[in-house]
Each structure stands twice: as structure tokens, then as C-alpha cells.
Amino acid sequence: MVTSAADQAAEALGTAAPVDPPPPGDTRTDTAPAPRATVAPARVGGDPARTAGIALGDVLPAPMDVRPDPGADFTLTADTAIGAAPAARDAAEQLAALLRPATGHPLPVVTDPTAGRVTLALADPGLGPEGYRLEITPARVRLTAATPAGLGHGVQTLRQLLPAAVEAPTPVPARWVLPGGTITDRPRYAYRGAMLDVARHFFGVPDVLRVVDHLARYKLNHLHLHLTDDQGWRIAVDAWPRLATVGGATQVGGGPGGWYSQADYRRIVGYAARRHVTVVPEIDLPGHVNAALTAYGRLAPDGVAPPPYTGTEVGFSHLDPARESTYAFVADVLGEVAALTPGPYLHIGGDEAFKVPADAYAGFVDRAQRIVADTGKTVLGWHQIAPAAHQPGRVLQYWGREATDPVVADAVRRGAKLVMSPADRTYLDMRYAPDDPFGHDWAGAIDVHRAYDWDPAGYLTDVPAEAVLGVAAPLWTEYVTSRDELERMLLPRLPAIAELGWSPRSGHDWAGFRRRLAGQAARWDTAGVGYHRSPEVPWPTGTAPAPRTPVD
């Protein structure tokens, strides 16, 4: 895809350029049109009167340990410099870039850590690869971590401790005060993420980068991209060019679709990596492949290319597990995607292959897992791949709604690990309430309380807690067509999932969480971020303008 100058400038600021208007002629004749989401848009600029009252613990997700010192507040001023040794300089530059627009302060980054009143240092505080320690005194702010990822998470905490007006894109007259004390923090789980389906409706690079920003803000560290499905193939593969040019040329409702060139994909991966977010690409196999079969009819079981599919049914398409040529195709595709992806995981999907007999399905998954291993990656798949032979390190993503799953439990006994994505708790495409006109409801309505009030380690009663690597929230896009709708479904539920993944279970507290979540409204308003004003959250009055008129 072509990257505009506006998109490039937006990326440099850590934001995303305005979304393009919908293309003309999108008639959506084969499915009922989905209702458009009403989103609370932002008031940009910040209110200097709303700059006080932030406590050291008013952070999402909740830190592990908070020790306030009410007499030790620090004030950021025009002469404040940020000191960082070379290994910590990138985190310092990102901090400065976040704070300069609203404060109007130059905030120079100096390589002598002793020269800045705000200092970042790589030093092991004994908090693991993502932990950090933040110490705030009247004279100095000191952030330490063992790794750049830990520093990055600490930067996001520091950002949330400043007044909400810090999210403004232009200077705001305010006192930039950080509450005094010490935060010692580390995550509960190593895998904390969200999935974005770009196959049902295509989202361009700027929208994906904006999602990365949302993940990084709340210390989520994996972005799972659902790149292929019946409605569209979204990643260019040099060995099979028609996958993108033909298979990527449509989407649900018959719109123009789109795809990422390999340069686009590298841009997403690089942007995410700088924010300590690992991209997990999914090539859904052996089902959900109508777009691939449309592009290359010889892959179809009957050798005939089906027409493009723009509906929302599932389970009708599949590759032929009996053909050796199928595995040559899989090896080509996974090999190229692996070469583009520095992260450890390749997601092979594996769900809803209803037309493939069980034995043939298990054999296909076994071969696909070994192909992934040959690329040097670790296989990740939806929990339907559980019956296949175990591949060392493999991870199952559980999206079921049952508390007991003997097949998954057996896979765990054979060595599999789990990422928890139960559909009735984490699926961000579900409605917020039964009477919400927007979103799915097959897994039930998921309000913020329901998204928050569960334990990833205890959801499945027949697997040990140590088998759970973490939690991830999928956002499927059959009915999500724009950036506004995307953000409306992400927020405010995404921070709930983030807190489950990061914060200690012992500190799980709905009352405290909803209060801290309500405090994010002023930040989203100021930053121009859309969200759903869920009624169970005590949003501050007067923080958002009237909702936009829904788009026809």
C-alpha cells in the first residue's frame, strides 16, 4: 500500500493519520449492513483545570507495589533534561517525544545520566525482563529496568502519572507534577496481547500502528494479526503473488479490501518492536482459505477456483490435506512470513475446518507444525489443534466457553502451553450489552465488568495454572469497518484485559479498577481517541462532548 506523507508524519509523533473516508460503491449486498458504532470523540487540547489530584497508584494496569510519598512531588519544568546512558537512550527519546507536544518544554536527552533531573538507566532491579522501578522525589525522577522493554513500560507509567493534558498535541498551560514515591512493578504473565482481524475488513498501516499505541499504553506486548481468511488475504507472498493481488481484493460486504506489501509489514513490525510489542502473524490453515483458493484454483480440493467470498459464514473452505502440493504451498507461505517476522511465534489458525475429516485434520496440523519448526519459530494455534502430535514449545490459544476441555487438558499434559482468550470474556467484537445495536452476541454481551472479573489461571479447571502463558483479547471485524468503530470496541475493555495480564491476582479489585479506568477518559478525550462510555464505569461528568451522529 502507498504511505502518505501525513501517515509518515503521524507515525513519527506516535499517532495515526486520519482515516480515509469509505470508498464509494460499497453496497454490501450479500450481508445485512451492520449498525455503525456511536463513539465518544475527543476534545483535543486538554483543560488546565483538570491537572491535579493524580495519585501514585492511579495507573492502568495496577502496579505490583506502590509506596506514595505525599511530600515528594516532582515538577517538570522548562529546564528539565532527561539523562540516559546510550543503552537507555531510545526509551528516553520516546519519553521526550511523548511529553514535548503538550508541555512545550524542550526536554533534551543527554548521554550523561547524572546531568538530567529525569534519568533512565539499564540496571537490574531484580524484576525480570519486563519489570521496572520508578522513584520520584522533589529533586529527581529515576527509572531503572533490566531491559529496554522494562524501561518502555516504566515510561508508560510515568506518562499516566502526569496530568491528562499531557496527551494534547499542542502546548497547554499547566503545572506538570508527578506524585512522589516509588513504584516497583513487573508483569504477572509473559504473554499479554490483543488480536486484530484485518482479513474480514482491511485496516491500513496507520490504523494498525494506532492499535500498537493502545497496546503499548497499557503494557500489552503481543499484537496478533489475523492476516488471512475467506474474505481476504492481506500479506504479500513473493512466491504466490496472486494471494495478495487477487485474494486481497475484497472484504466483507464487497469493498475493495487491500493488503500489506512486505515493506508495509516490516514497517508495522518495526514500529511495534520499538514499543516492545511483538507481532504474531496468523495464516489460518487448513480452513478459512477461500481467498487463497480464489487466487490459485489448483489449491482447491476440486481444482476449481471458487468466486470471492464477501459474507460472514465459516467452515466451508479448506486445503486438501492429501496432496503433497498443499504442503509445498504452506512451506512457501510460512517460510516467507517467518523471514519477515523477528518474533518467536507463527500462528497457524486451525479453527473451524469443518469439512476436513478428523484424522486428515490431525495429520495436516502435524505437518504444518513441523514446517513452522523448520522456520525456527514456535507454533501457536487456536485450541482446535490440540489433538495433533505435540511439537516442542507449541502454544494453544483457547477461545472456548467451557470450563472443562479434556482434549485441551490432554494437550497440556503432553507439553502444550495456553494463551487464554475465552470468547465470553475476551472477544472484543461482542456487544457491550444485550440492547447494544453494534457487535456480535453469540458469546453473550461482554461489558467491562465481565471482561475484568475472571482469572486466566482459573478459567479451565482441568489444566494447571503454570500452563497458562497469558491472555489475549481478539477483535474480529465482520462488522467493524472504521477506526472509530475499532476504538469503540477496544476501549474501555482493552485495559481490563491488560490488567488481568499484568497485575498481581491478589490486587484484583473491580471497584478500584473502574475508578482508575474512569480517569482515562480525560486522556482519551485529549488525545482524540474514541471509546464507548460504558454505564458501569463512573466517568467524570463533562469529559466528553456529545456523541457523533452515527455514519450511515
PDB file of C-alpha atoms in Angstrom, residues 87-241:
ATOM      1  CA  ALA A  87      21.712   1.776  26.091  1.00  0.00           C
ATOM      2  CA  ALA A  88      18.719   3.630  27.563  1.00  0.00           C
ATOM      3  CA  ARG A  89      18.675   6.473  25.056  1.00  0.00           C
ATOM      4  CA  ASP A  90      15.847   5.138  22.868  1.00  0.00           C
ATOM      5  CA  ALA A  91      13.474   4.906  25.838  1.00  0.00           C
ATOM      6  CA  ALA A  92      14.497   8.423  26.857  1.00  0.00           C
ATOM      7  CA  GLU A  93      13.834   9.742  23.357  1.00  0.00           C
ATOM      8  CA  GLN A  94      10.403   8.124  23.354  1.00  0.00           C
ATOM      9  CA  LEU A  95       9.601   9.691  26.715  1.00  0.00           C
ATOM     10  CA  ALA A  96      10.677  13.104  25.466  1.00  0.00           C
ATOM     11  CA  ALA A  97       8.608  12.700  22.298  1.00  0.00           C
ATOM     12  CA  LEU A  98       5.518  11.877  24.364  1.00  0.00           C
ATOM     13  CA  LEU A  99       5.931  14.889  26.648  1.00  0.00           C
ATOM     14  CA  ARG A 100       7.179  17.682  24.382  1.00  0.00           C
ATOM     15  CA  PRO A 101       3.986  18.497  22.422  1.00  0.00           C
ATOM     16  CA  ALA A 102       1.763  19.314  25.420  1.00  0.00           C
ATOM     17  CA  THR A 103       4.380  20.697  27.806  1.00  0.00           C
ATOM     18  CA  GLY A 104       6.113  22.828  25.198  1.00  0.00           C
ATOM     19  CA  HIS A 105       9.361  22.055  27.032  1.00  0.00           C
ATOM     20  CA  PRO A 106      12.475  21.126  25.008  1.00  0.00           C
ATOM     21  CA  LEU A 107      13.333  18.169  27.303  1.00  0.00           C
ATOM     22  CA  PRO A 108      16.752  17.489  25.778  1.00  0.00           C
ATOM     23  CA  VAL A 109      18.086  13.956  26.089  1.00  0.00           C
ATOM     24  CA  VAL A 110      21.664  13.972  27.339  1.00  0.00           C
ATOM     25  CA  THR A 111      24.001  10.994  27.426  1.00  0.00           C
ATOM     26  CA  ASP A 112      25.316  11.801  30.894  1.00  0.00           C
ATOM     27  CA  PRO A 113      22.757  10.178  33.234  1.00  0.00           C
ATOM     28  CA  THR A 114      23.837  12.439  36.100  1.00  0.00           C
ATOM     29  CA  ALA A 115      23.049  15.579  34.088  1.00  0.00           C
ATOM     30  CA  GLY A 116      19.279  15.120  33.918  1.00  0.00           C
ATOM     31  CA  ARG A 117      16.690  15.602  36.628  1.00  0.00           C
ATOM     32  CA  VAL A 118      14.826  12.736  34.938  1.00  0.00           C
ATOM     33  CA  THR A 119      17.098   9.724  34.425  1.00  0.00           C
ATOM     34  CA  LEU A 120      16.639   6.364  32.728  1.00  0.00           C
ATOM     35  CA  ALA A 121      19.107   3.566  33.319  1.00  0.00           C
ATOM     36  CA  LEU A 122      19.545  -0.092  32.465  1.00  0.00           C
ATOM     37  CA  ALA A 123      20.262  -1.587  35.861  1.00  0.00           C
ATOM     38  CA  ASP A 124      18.861  -4.836  37.189  1.00  0.00           C
ATOM     39  CA  PRO A 125      16.335  -4.153  39.946  1.00  0.00           C
ATOM     40  CA  GLY A 126      15.594  -7.891  40.242  1.00  0.00           C
ATOM     41  CA  LEU A 127      12.222  -7.590  38.489  1.00  0.00           C
ATOM     42  CA  GLY A 128      12.722  -9.796  35.454  1.00  0.00           C
ATOM     43  CA  PRO A 129      12.818  -8.900  31.762  1.00  0.00           C
ATOM     44  CA  GLU A 130       9.845  -6.500  31.796  1.00  0.00           C
ATOM     45  CA  GLY A 131       9.860  -5.107  35.321  1.00  0.00           C
ATOM     46  CA  TYR A 132      10.925  -1.602  36.323  1.00  0.00           C
ATOM     47  CA  ARG A 133      11.337   0.675  39.322  1.00  0.00           C
ATOM     48  CA  LEU A 134      10.214   4.311  39.263  1.00  0.00           C
ATOM     49  CA  GLU A 135      11.396   6.624  42.043  1.00  0.00           C
ATOM     50  CA  ILE A 136      10.007  10.162  42.252  1.00  0.00           C
ATOM     51  CA  THR A 137      11.453  12.766  44.614  1.00  0.00           C
ATOM     52  CA  PRO A 138      11.355  16.577  44.522  1.00  0.00           C
ATOM     53  CA  ALA A 139      14.875  16.646  43.092  1.00  0.00           C
ATOM     54  CA  ARG A 140      14.833  13.760  40.652  1.00  0.00           C
ATOM     55  CA  VAL A 141      12.857  11.108  38.792  1.00  0.00           C
ATOM     56  CA  ARG A 142      14.764   7.857  38.323  1.00  0.00           C
ATOM     57  CA  LEU A 143      13.529   4.963  36.159  1.00  0.00           C
ATOM     58  CA  THR A 144      15.510   1.707  36.174  1.00  0.00           C
ATOM     59  CA  ALA A 145      14.961  -1.647  34.498  1.00  0.00           C
ATOM     60  CA  ALA A 146      16.999  -4.632  33.391  1.00  0.00           C
ATOM     61  CA  THR A 147      15.913  -4.321  29.732  1.00  0.00           C
ATOM     62  CA  PRO A 148      14.688  -1.724  27.239  1.00  0.00           C
ATOM     63  CA  ALA A 149      11.230  -3.339  27.480  1.00  0.00           C
ATOM     64  CA  GLY A 150      11.144  -2.655  31.201  1.00  0.00           C
ATOM     65  CA  LEU A 151      12.126   0.957  30.592  1.00  0.00           C
ATOM     66  CA  GLY A 152       9.381   1.226  27.982  1.00  0.00           C
ATOM     67  CA  HIS A 153       6.760   0.029  30.444  1.00  0.00           C
ATOM     68  CA  GLY A 154       8.060   2.471  33.023  1.00  0.00           C
ATOM     69  CA  VAL A 155       7.774   5.302  30.504  1.00  0.00           C
ATOM     70  CA  GLN A 156       4.082   4.464  30.079  1.00  0.00           C
ATOM     71  CA  THR A 157       3.586   4.570  33.847  1.00  0.00           C
ATOM     72  CA  LEU A 158       5.318   7.929  34.079  1.00  0.00           C
ATOM     73  CA  ARG A 159       3.103   9.223  31.259  1.00  0.00           C
ATOM     74  CA  GLN A 160      -0.055   8.244  33.164  1.00  0.00           C
ATOM     75  CA  LEU A 161       1.138   9.979  36.324  1.00  0.00           C
ATOM     76  CA  LEU A 162       1.243  13.360  34.603  1.00  0.00           C
ATOM     77  CA  PRO A 163      -1.954  15.402  34.137  1.00  0.00           C
ATOM     78  CA  ALA A 164      -4.293  14.238  31.371  1.00  0.00           C
ATOM     79  CA  ALA A 165      -3.490  17.349  29.379  1.00  0.00           C
ATOM     80  CA  VAL A 166      -0.107  15.778  28.587  1.00  0.00           C
ATOM     81  CA  GLU A 167      -1.925  13.932  25.772  1.00  0.00           C
ATOM     82  CA  ALA A 168      -2.614  17.196  23.923  1.00  0.00           C
ATOM     83  CA  PRO A 169      -0.851  17.660  20.562  1.00  0.00           C
ATOM     84  CA  THR A 170      -0.043  21.336  21.229  1.00  0.00           C
ATOM     85  CA  PRO A 171       1.247  23.226  24.299  1.00  0.00           C
ATOM     86  CA  VAL A 172      -1.105  23.505  27.273  1.00  0.00           C
ATOM     87  CA  PRO A 173      -0.618  25.926  30.184  1.00  0.00           C
ATOM     88  CA  ALA A 174      -0.379  23.566  33.151  1.00  0.00           C
ATOM     89  CA  ARG A 175       1.819  22.518  36.071  1.00  0.00           C
ATOM     90  CA  TRP A 176       3.396  19.221  35.137  1.00  0.00           C
ATOM     91  CA  VAL A 177       3.565  17.495  38.517  1.00  0.00           C
ATOM     92  CA  LEU A 178       4.424  13.856  39.191  1.00  0.00           C
ATOM     93  CA  PRO A 179       3.244  12.438  42.551  1.00  0.00           C
ATOM     94  CA  GLY A 180       6.099  11.455  44.843  1.00  0.00           C
ATOM     95  CA  GLY A 181       7.003   7.954  45.891  1.00  0.00           C
ATOM     96  CA  THR A 182       8.213   4.649  44.470  1.00  0.00           C
ATOM     97  CA  ILE A 183       6.597   2.125  42.126  1.00  0.00           C
ATOM     98  CA  THR A 184       8.080  -1.354  41.862  1.00  0.00           C
ATOM     99  CA  ASP A 185       6.431  -3.297  39.087  1.00  0.00           C
ATOM    100  CA  ARG A 186       6.566  -6.411  36.938  1.00  0.00           C
ATOM    101  CA  PRO A 187       4.011  -8.430  34.928  1.00  0.00           C
ATOM    102  CA  ARG A 188       2.104 -11.499  36.049  1.00  0.00           C
ATOM    103  CA  TYR A 189       2.219 -13.116  32.588  1.00  0.00           C
ATOM    104  CA  ALA A 190       4.812 -13.069  29.806  1.00  0.00           C
ATOM    105  CA  TYR A 191       2.171 -13.084  27.042  1.00  0.00           C
ATOM    106  CA  ARG A 192      -0.298 -10.192  27.087  1.00  0.00           C
ATOM    107  CA  GLY A 193      -1.935  -9.249  23.867  1.00  0.00           C
ATOM    108  CA  ALA A 194      -4.747  -8.466  21.504  1.00  0.00           C
ATOM    109  CA  MET A 195      -5.684  -9.770  18.089  1.00  0.00           C
ATOM    110  CA  LEU A 196      -6.782  -7.586  15.182  1.00  0.00           C
ATOM    111  CA  ASP A 197      -8.639  -9.263  12.323  1.00  0.00           C
ATOM    112  CA  VAL A 198      -7.604  -7.418   9.159  1.00  0.00           C
ATOM    113  CA  ALA A 199      -8.967 -10.145   6.874  1.00  0.00           C
ATOM    114  CA  ARG A 200     -12.738  -9.616   7.215  1.00  0.00           C
ATOM    115  CA  HIS A 201     -12.319  -5.846   6.895  1.00  0.00           C
ATOM    116  CA  PHE A 202      -8.942  -4.483   5.899  1.00  0.00           C
ATOM    117  CA  PHE A 203      -7.262  -1.840   8.056  1.00  0.00           C
ATOM    118  CA  GLY A 204      -4.351   0.130   6.638  1.00  0.00           C
ATOM    119  CA  VAL A 205      -0.954   0.578   8.219  1.00  0.00           C
ATOM    120  CA  PRO A 206      -1.799   3.814  10.111  1.00  0.00           C
ATOM    121  CA  ASP A 207      -4.758   2.126  11.820  1.00  0.00           C
ATOM    122  CA  VAL A 208      -2.612  -0.846  12.836  1.00  0.00           C
ATOM    123  CA  LEU A 209       0.048   1.491  14.238  1.00  0.00           C
ATOM    124  CA  ARG A 210      -2.638   3.231  16.270  1.00  0.00           C
ATOM    125  CA  VAL A 211      -3.657  -0.132  17.728  1.00  0.00           C
ATOM    126  CA  VAL A 212       0.006  -0.743  18.614  1.00  0.00           C
ATOM    127  CA  ASP A 213      -0.017   2.552  20.509  1.00  0.00           C
ATOM    128  CA  HIS A 214      -3.071   1.448  22.500  1.00  0.00           C
ATOM    129  CA  LEU A 215      -1.384  -1.835  23.380  1.00  0.00           C
ATOM    130  CA  ALA A 216       1.842  -0.160  24.447  1.00  0.00           C
ATOM    131  CA  ARG A 217      -0.002   2.369  26.609  1.00  0.00           C
ATOM    132  CA  TYR A 218      -1.381  -0.482  28.728  1.00  0.00           C
ATOM    133  CA  LYS A 219       1.735  -2.676  28.677  1.00  0.00           C
ATOM    134  CA  LEU A 220       0.330  -5.315  26.341  1.00  0.00           C
ATOM    135  CA  ASN A 221       3.219  -6.896  24.480  1.00  0.00           C
ATOM    136  CA  HIS A 222       1.796  -9.014  21.621  1.00  0.00           C
ATOM    137  CA  LEU A 223      -0.194  -7.949  18.559  1.00  0.00           C
ATOM    138  CA  HIS A 224      -1.708 -10.973  16.833  1.00  0.00           C
ATOM    139  CA  LEU A 225      -2.622 -10.084  13.231  1.00  0.00           C
ATOM    140  CA  HIS A 226      -5.243 -12.349  11.652  1.00  0.00           C
ATOM    141  CA  LEU A 227      -3.886 -11.901   8.133  1.00  0.00           C
ATOM    142  CA  THR A 228      -5.842 -14.435   6.077  1.00  0.00           C
ATOM    143  CA  ASP A 229      -9.393 -15.681   5.867  1.00  0.00           C
ATOM    144  CA  ASP A 230     -12.138 -16.496   3.398  1.00  0.00           C
ATOM    145  CA  GLN A 231     -12.795 -12.828   2.677  1.00  0.00           C
ATOM    146  CA  GLY A 232      -9.259 -11.635   2.110  1.00  0.00           C
ATOM    147  CA  TRP A 233      -5.536 -12.427   2.052  1.00  0.00           C
ATOM    148  CA  ARG A 234      -3.624  -9.468   3.490  1.00  0.00           C
ATOM    149  CA  ILE A 235       0.106 -10.223   3.205  1.00  0.00           C
ATOM    150  CA  ALA A 236       2.167 -10.277   0.009  1.00  0.00           C
ATOM    151  CA  VAL A 237       3.982 -13.558  -0.652  1.00  0.00           C
ATOM    152  CA  ASP A 238       6.581 -13.335  -3.414  1.00  0.00           C
ATOM    153  CA  ALA A 239       6.286 -17.000  -4.369  1.00  0.00           C
ATOM    154  CA  TRP A 240       2.488 -16.716  -4.728  1.00  0.00           C
ATOM    155  CA  PRO A 241       1.794 -13.115  -5.811  1.00  0.00           C
TER     156      PRO A 241
END
